[in-house]
Amino acid sequence: MLKVFVGFDERQRVSFTTLATSIFETASRPVSITPLVLQTLPITRRGLTPFTFSRFLVPWLCNFEGAAVFMDADMLLASDITELEQRISDDLAVSVVRSLETYEQTSFMLLNCAHPSHRKLTPEFIQETDVGLHALEWVGPDEIGSLDPKWNQLVGYQDVDFTQGNIHYTMGVPAFPETSTSPGAQLWLKNAQLSMFTVPWDQIMGESVHSVNIEGVRLPKYVWDFDTNQPKAEHLELVKKLVLARRKK
């Protein structure tokens, strides 16, 4: 199973849930998605975001085994991320979109966590090092692979194909007034809404042992006092509202 690690920013939690939704919606096989929550990790170093440096912990978090993908939070998947499993090579430590500026390349990485060059990426090293991690200086030049540019398309800086690959809202996801007119805003918002979607409670729990039928309205059992055979006081207004609505139908 491909492991996907996502930079988590507590200031914009919706970015993670939206990205995770897009990964699940486009994946053809099971994937594991882990948010890099800085307070749970063995480093405190941060930069512009909480995951500026924690991204380099991925091989260590994988016990230097298998393959993994790191993604910035402000991304959206339009292609099946498991396609990348075909790009894993024993000879390569990390693969990125090489055509981007250096500081953008590590925003999306395919990592061969078992590669020996990653062994130096311990929490202590990442916390203290002056090595240019974002310039991939911990690996040799011949250990860096090149990904198809579709896997890191920068909204606002490039012509973006919103039907494939990975869409990177690097100036900010369209969750803010300032970014509401961003190219690809509707696609991101569609996935954000999907991440919060639910069918009515009755369709999920109405026929279960956890519901009670009150004049044709299914509600959680905790709203009903079975000793007095009436709604509990704290739920009375809700029961009245829903029963009245049913009567009017």
GROMACS .gro file of C-alpha atoms in nm:
model
  249
    1MET     CA    1   0.000   0.000   0.000
    2LEU     CA    2   0.133   0.341  -0.099
    3LYS     CA    3   0.188   0.574   0.197
    4VAL     CA    4   0.100   0.940   0.149
    5PHE     CA    5   0.216   1.202   0.399
    6VAL     CA    6   0.054   1.544   0.389
    7GLY     CA    7   0.187   1.860   0.547
    8PHE     CA    8  -0.064   1.969   0.811
    9ASP     CA    9  -0.122   2.335   0.892
   10GLU     CA   10  -0.350   2.395   1.190
   11ARG     CA   11  -0.432   2.740   1.049
   12GLN     CA   12  -0.604   2.589   0.744
   13ARG     CA   13  -0.727   2.244   0.842
   14VAL     CA   14  -0.970   2.236   0.549
   15SER     CA   15  -0.673   2.204   0.315
   16PHE     CA   16  -0.590   1.860   0.455
   17THR     CA   17  -0.945   1.725   0.451
   18THR     CA   18  -1.000   1.850   0.097
   19LEU     CA   19  -0.675   1.703  -0.033
   20ALA     CA   20  -0.741   1.372   0.141
   21THR     CA   21  -1.086   1.357  -0.018
   22SER     CA   22  -0.939   1.413  -0.365
   23ILE     CA   23  -0.686   1.134  -0.307
   24PHE     CA   24  -0.955   0.885  -0.204
   25GLU     CA   25  -1.179   0.987  -0.492
   26THR     CA   26  -0.913   0.932  -0.759
   27ALA     CA   27  -0.719   0.633  -0.619
   28SER     CA   28  -0.776   0.292  -0.776
   29ARG     CA   29  -0.623   0.101  -0.485
   30PRO     CA   30  -0.604   0.156  -0.109
   31VAL     CA   31  -0.363   0.425   0.008
   32SER     CA   32  -0.258   0.530   0.356
   33ILE     CA   33  -0.279   0.904   0.429
   34THR     CA   34  -0.098   1.053   0.728
   35PRO     CA   35  -0.104   1.422   0.827
   36LEU     CA   36   0.230   1.553   0.953
   37VAL     CA   37   0.108   1.724   1.270
   38LEU     CA   38   0.414   1.900   1.410
   39GLN     CA   39   0.318   1.867   1.777
   40THR     CA   40   0.317   1.488   1.740
   41LEU     CA   41   0.660   1.471   1.577
   42PRO     CA   42   1.009   1.459   1.732
   43ILE     CA   43   1.114   1.797   1.591
   44THR     CA   44   1.001   2.154   1.659
   45ARG     CA   45   1.166   2.324   1.364
   46ARG     CA   46   0.928   2.509   1.136
   47GLY     CA   47   0.941   2.773   0.863
   48LEU     CA   48   0.670   2.947   0.666
   49THR     CA   49   0.453   2.644   0.745
   50PRO     CA   50   0.462   2.384   1.023
   51PHE     CA   51   0.571   2.124   0.767
   52THR     CA   52   0.858   2.319   0.610
   53PHE     CA   53   1.103   2.072   0.767
   54SER     CA   54   0.885   1.788   0.894
   55ARG     CA   55   0.844   1.664   0.535
   56PHE     CA   56   1.198   1.530   0.549
   57LEU     CA   57   1.102   1.296   0.833
   58VAL     CA   58   0.903   1.074   0.597
   59PRO     CA   59   1.175   0.807   0.540
   60TRP     CA   60   1.237   0.792   0.916
   61LEU     CA   61   0.864   0.765   0.986
   62CYS     CA   62   0.854   0.473   0.741
   63ASN     CA   63   1.141   0.301   0.924
   64PHE     CA   64   1.348   0.349   0.608
   65GLU     CA   65   1.133   0.094   0.428
   66GLY     CA   66   0.910   0.100   0.121
   67ALA     CA   67   0.794   0.399  -0.078
   68ALA     CA   68   0.603   0.710   0.017
   69VAL     CA   69   0.477   1.036  -0.125
   70PHE     CA   70   0.498   1.371   0.048
   71MET     CA   71   0.255   1.647  -0.050
   72ASP     CA   72   0.207   2.004   0.065
   73ALA     CA   73  -0.135   2.075   0.215
   74ASP     CA   74  -0.240   2.318  -0.056
   75MET     CA   75  -0.277   2.055  -0.329
   76LEU     CA   76  -0.556   1.864  -0.501
   77LEU     CA   77  -0.535   1.530  -0.682
   78ALA     CA   78  -0.693   1.490  -1.025
   79SER     CA   79  -0.513   1.163  -1.110
   80ASP     CA   80  -0.470   0.826  -0.943
   81ILE     CA   81  -0.176   0.868  -0.707
   82THR     CA   82  -0.104   0.495  -0.716
   83GLU     CA   83   0.029   0.549  -1.070
   84LEU     CA   84   0.346   0.665  -0.898
   85GLU     CA   85   0.421   0.316  -0.770
   86GLN     CA   86   0.542   0.237  -1.122
   87ARG     CA   87   0.805   0.512  -1.091
   88ILE     CA   88   0.979   0.371  -0.785
   89SER     CA   89   1.338   0.269  -0.858
   90ASP     CA   90   1.601   0.113  -0.633
   91ASP     CA   91   1.859   0.350  -0.780
   92LEU     CA   92   1.668   0.669  -0.702
   93ALA     CA   93   1.628   0.815  -0.354
   94VAL     CA   94   1.372   1.080  -0.442
   95SER     CA   95   1.182   1.195  -0.750
   96VAL     CA   96   1.039   1.543  -0.803
   97VAL     CA   97   0.931   1.772  -1.084
   98ARG     CA   98   1.274   1.904  -1.176
   99SER     CA   99   1.152   2.186  -1.401
  100LEU     CA  100   1.027   2.388  -1.103
  101GLU     CA  101   1.217   2.635  -0.891
  102THR     CA  102   1.424   2.457  -0.625
  103TYR     CA  103   1.204   2.568  -0.335
  104GLU     CA  104   0.894   2.421  -0.505
  105GLN     CA  105   1.043   2.085  -0.597
  106THR     CA  106   1.015   1.934  -0.249
  107SER     CA  107   0.647   2.025  -0.219
  108PHE     CA  108   0.573   1.695  -0.395
  109MET     CA  109   0.819   1.410  -0.350
  110LEU     CA  110   0.814   1.043  -0.437
  111LEU     CA  111   1.051   0.887  -0.186
  112ASN     CA  112   1.224   0.550  -0.195
  113CYS     CA  113   1.247   0.534   0.183
  114ALA     CA  114   1.480   0.233   0.175
  115HIS     CA  115   1.751   0.418  -0.016
  116PRO     CA  116   2.069   0.441   0.194
  117SER     CA  117   2.105   0.816   0.139
  118HIS     CA  118   1.798   0.874   0.355
  119ARG     CA  119   1.959   0.718   0.660
  120LYS     CA  120   2.098   1.056   0.762
  121LEU     CA  121   1.747   1.204   0.782
  122THR     CA  122   1.703   1.149   1.153
  123PRO     CA  123   1.499   1.389   1.369
  124GLU     CA  124   1.821   1.527   1.520
  125PHE     CA  125   1.973   1.593   1.179
  126ILE     CA  126   1.661   1.764   1.043
  127GLN     CA  127   1.625   1.976   1.355
  128GLU     CA  128   1.979   2.113   1.341
  129THR     CA  129   2.127   2.077   0.993
  130ASP     CA  130   2.244   2.358   0.766
  131VAL     CA  131   2.234   2.124   0.467
  132GLY     CA  132   2.003   2.257   0.196
  133LEU     CA  133   1.723   2.007   0.242
  134HIS     CA  134   1.491   2.184   0.000
  135ALA     CA  135   1.770   2.175  -0.256
  136LEU     CA  136   1.791   1.796  -0.211
  137GLU     CA  137   2.151   1.828  -0.097
  138TRP     CA  138   2.135   1.518   0.124
  139VAL     CA  139   2.128   1.295  -0.186
  140GLY     CA  140   2.359   1.271  -0.483
  141PRO     CA  141   2.261   1.429  -0.817
  142ASP     CA  142   2.231   1.087  -0.980
  143GLU     CA  143   1.992   0.974  -0.705
  144ILE     CA  144   1.724   1.229  -0.797
  145GLY     CA  145   1.455   1.122  -1.041
  146SER     CA  146   1.234   1.341  -1.258
  147LEU     CA  147   0.855   1.321  -1.241
  148ASP     CA  148   0.610   1.417  -1.511
  149PRO     CA  149   0.533   1.790  -1.467
  150LYS     CA  150   0.164   1.703  -1.419
  151TRP     CA  151   0.245   1.597  -1.062
  152ASN     CA  152   0.318   1.949  -0.946
  153GLN     CA  153   0.127   2.211  -1.144
  154LEU     CA  154   0.150   2.557  -0.990
  155VAL     CA  155  -0.175   2.750  -1.010
  156GLY     CA  156  -0.114   3.111  -1.109
  157TYR     CA  157   0.237   3.045  -1.235
  158GLN     CA  158   0.174   2.791  -1.511
  159ASP     CA  159  -0.089   2.677  -1.752
  160VAL     CA  160  -0.258   2.406  -1.545
  161ASP     CA  161  -0.442   2.101  -1.675
  162PHE     CA  162  -0.714   2.061  -1.412
  163THR     CA  163  -0.813   1.720  -1.547
  164GLN     CA  164  -0.499   1.532  -1.446
  165GLY     CA  165  -0.208   1.515  -1.208
  166ASN     CA  166  -0.163   1.721  -0.896
  167ILE     CA  167  -0.288   2.078  -0.875
  168HIS     CA  168  -0.083   2.299  -0.643
  169TYR     CA  169  -0.258   2.610  -0.514
  170THR     CA  170   0.075   2.748  -0.403
  171MET     CA  171  -0.058   3.103  -0.355
  172GLY     CA  172  -0.330   2.970  -0.126
  173VAL     CA  173  -0.625   2.734  -0.154
  174PRO     CA  174  -0.954   2.894  -0.262
  175ALA     CA  175  -1.086   2.899   0.096
  176PHE     CA  176  -1.021   3.269   0.148
  177PRO     CA  177  -1.182   3.584   0.006
  178GLU     CA  178  -0.845   3.679  -0.141
  179THR     CA  179  -0.817   3.352  -0.335
  180SER     CA  180  -1.184   3.304  -0.424
  181THR     CA  181  -1.122   3.391  -0.791
  182SER     CA  182  -0.826   3.155  -0.823
  183PRO     CA  183  -0.806   2.942  -1.138
  184GLY     CA  184  -0.950   2.604  -1.050
  185ALA     CA  185  -1.141   2.743  -0.752
  186GLN     CA  186  -1.461   2.553  -0.833
  187LEU     CA  187  -1.278   2.221  -0.852
  188TRP     CA  188  -1.122   2.275  -0.509
  189LEU     CA  189  -1.453   2.392  -0.359
  190LYS     CA  190  -1.630   2.087  -0.502
  191ASN     CA  191  -1.385   1.861  -0.319
  192ALA     CA  192  -1.406   2.072  -0.001
  193GLN     CA  193  -1.784   2.030  -0.001
  194LEU     CA  194  -1.749   1.659  -0.070
  195SER     CA  195  -1.519   1.626   0.232
  196MET     CA  196  -1.807   1.749   0.453
  197PHE     CA  197  -2.085   1.559   0.274
  198THR     CA  198  -2.335   1.339   0.453
  199VAL     CA  199  -2.672   1.191   0.366
  200PRO     CA  200  -2.957   1.251   0.614
  201TRP     CA  201  -2.914   1.082   0.952
  202ASP     CA  202  -3.228   0.875   0.897
  203GLN     CA  203  -3.074   0.706   0.592
  204ILE     CA  204  -2.776   0.593   0.797
  205MET     CA  205  -2.919   0.517   1.140
  206GLY     CA  206  -3.297   0.525   1.103
  207GLU     CA  207  -3.339   0.146   1.079
  208SER     CA  208  -3.078   0.070   1.343
  209VAL     CA  209  -3.119  -0.027   1.708
  210HIS     CA  210  -3.002   0.323   1.798
  211SER     CA  211  -3.317   0.499   1.674
  212VAL     CA  212  -3.666   0.559   1.807
  213ASN     CA  213  -3.975   0.622   1.593
  214ILE     CA  214  -4.172   0.927   1.708
  215GLU     CA  215  -4.483   0.975   1.494
  216GLY     CA  216  -4.301   0.854   1.186
  217VAL     CA  217  -3.983   1.050   1.256
  218ARG     CA  218  -3.672   0.849   1.335
  219LEU     CA  219  -3.448   1.008   1.598
  220PRO     CA  220  -3.160   0.897   1.822
  221LYS     CA  221  -3.283   0.711   2.130
  222TYR     CA  222  -3.124   0.962   2.363
  223VAL     CA  223  -3.398   1.217   2.283
  224TRP     CA  224  -3.667   0.996   2.442
  225ASP     CA  225  -3.743   0.928   2.808
  226PHE     CA  226  -3.870   0.570   2.802
  227ASP     CA  227  -3.985   0.590   3.165
  228THR     CA  228  -4.222   0.883   3.106
  229ASN     CA  229  -4.279   0.802   2.738
  230GLN     CA  230  -4.208   1.155   2.623
  231PRO     CA  231  -3.916   1.360   2.486
  232LYS     CA  232  -3.647   1.462   2.729
  233ALA     CA  233  -3.663   1.833   2.810
  234GLU     CA  234  -3.333   1.921   2.643
  235HIS     CA  235  -3.448   1.765   2.316
  236LEU     CA  236  -3.814   1.873   2.322
  237GLU     CA  237  -3.786   2.162   2.078
  238LEU     CA  238  -3.600   1.948   1.823
  239VAL     CA  239  -3.862   1.673   1.846
  240LYS     CA  240  -4.146   1.922   1.808
  241LYS     CA  241  -3.982   2.084   1.508
  242LEU     CA  242  -3.921   1.759   1.319
  243VAL     CA  243  -4.257   1.601   1.402
  244LEU     CA  244  -4.438   1.920   1.299
  245ALA     CA  245  -4.246   1.930   0.971
  246ARG     CA  246  -4.351   1.573   0.896
  247ARG     CA  247  -4.716   1.651   0.972
  248LYS     CA  248  -4.709   1.934   0.719
  249LYS     CA  249  -4.592   1.706   0.438
   0.00000   0.00000   0.00000
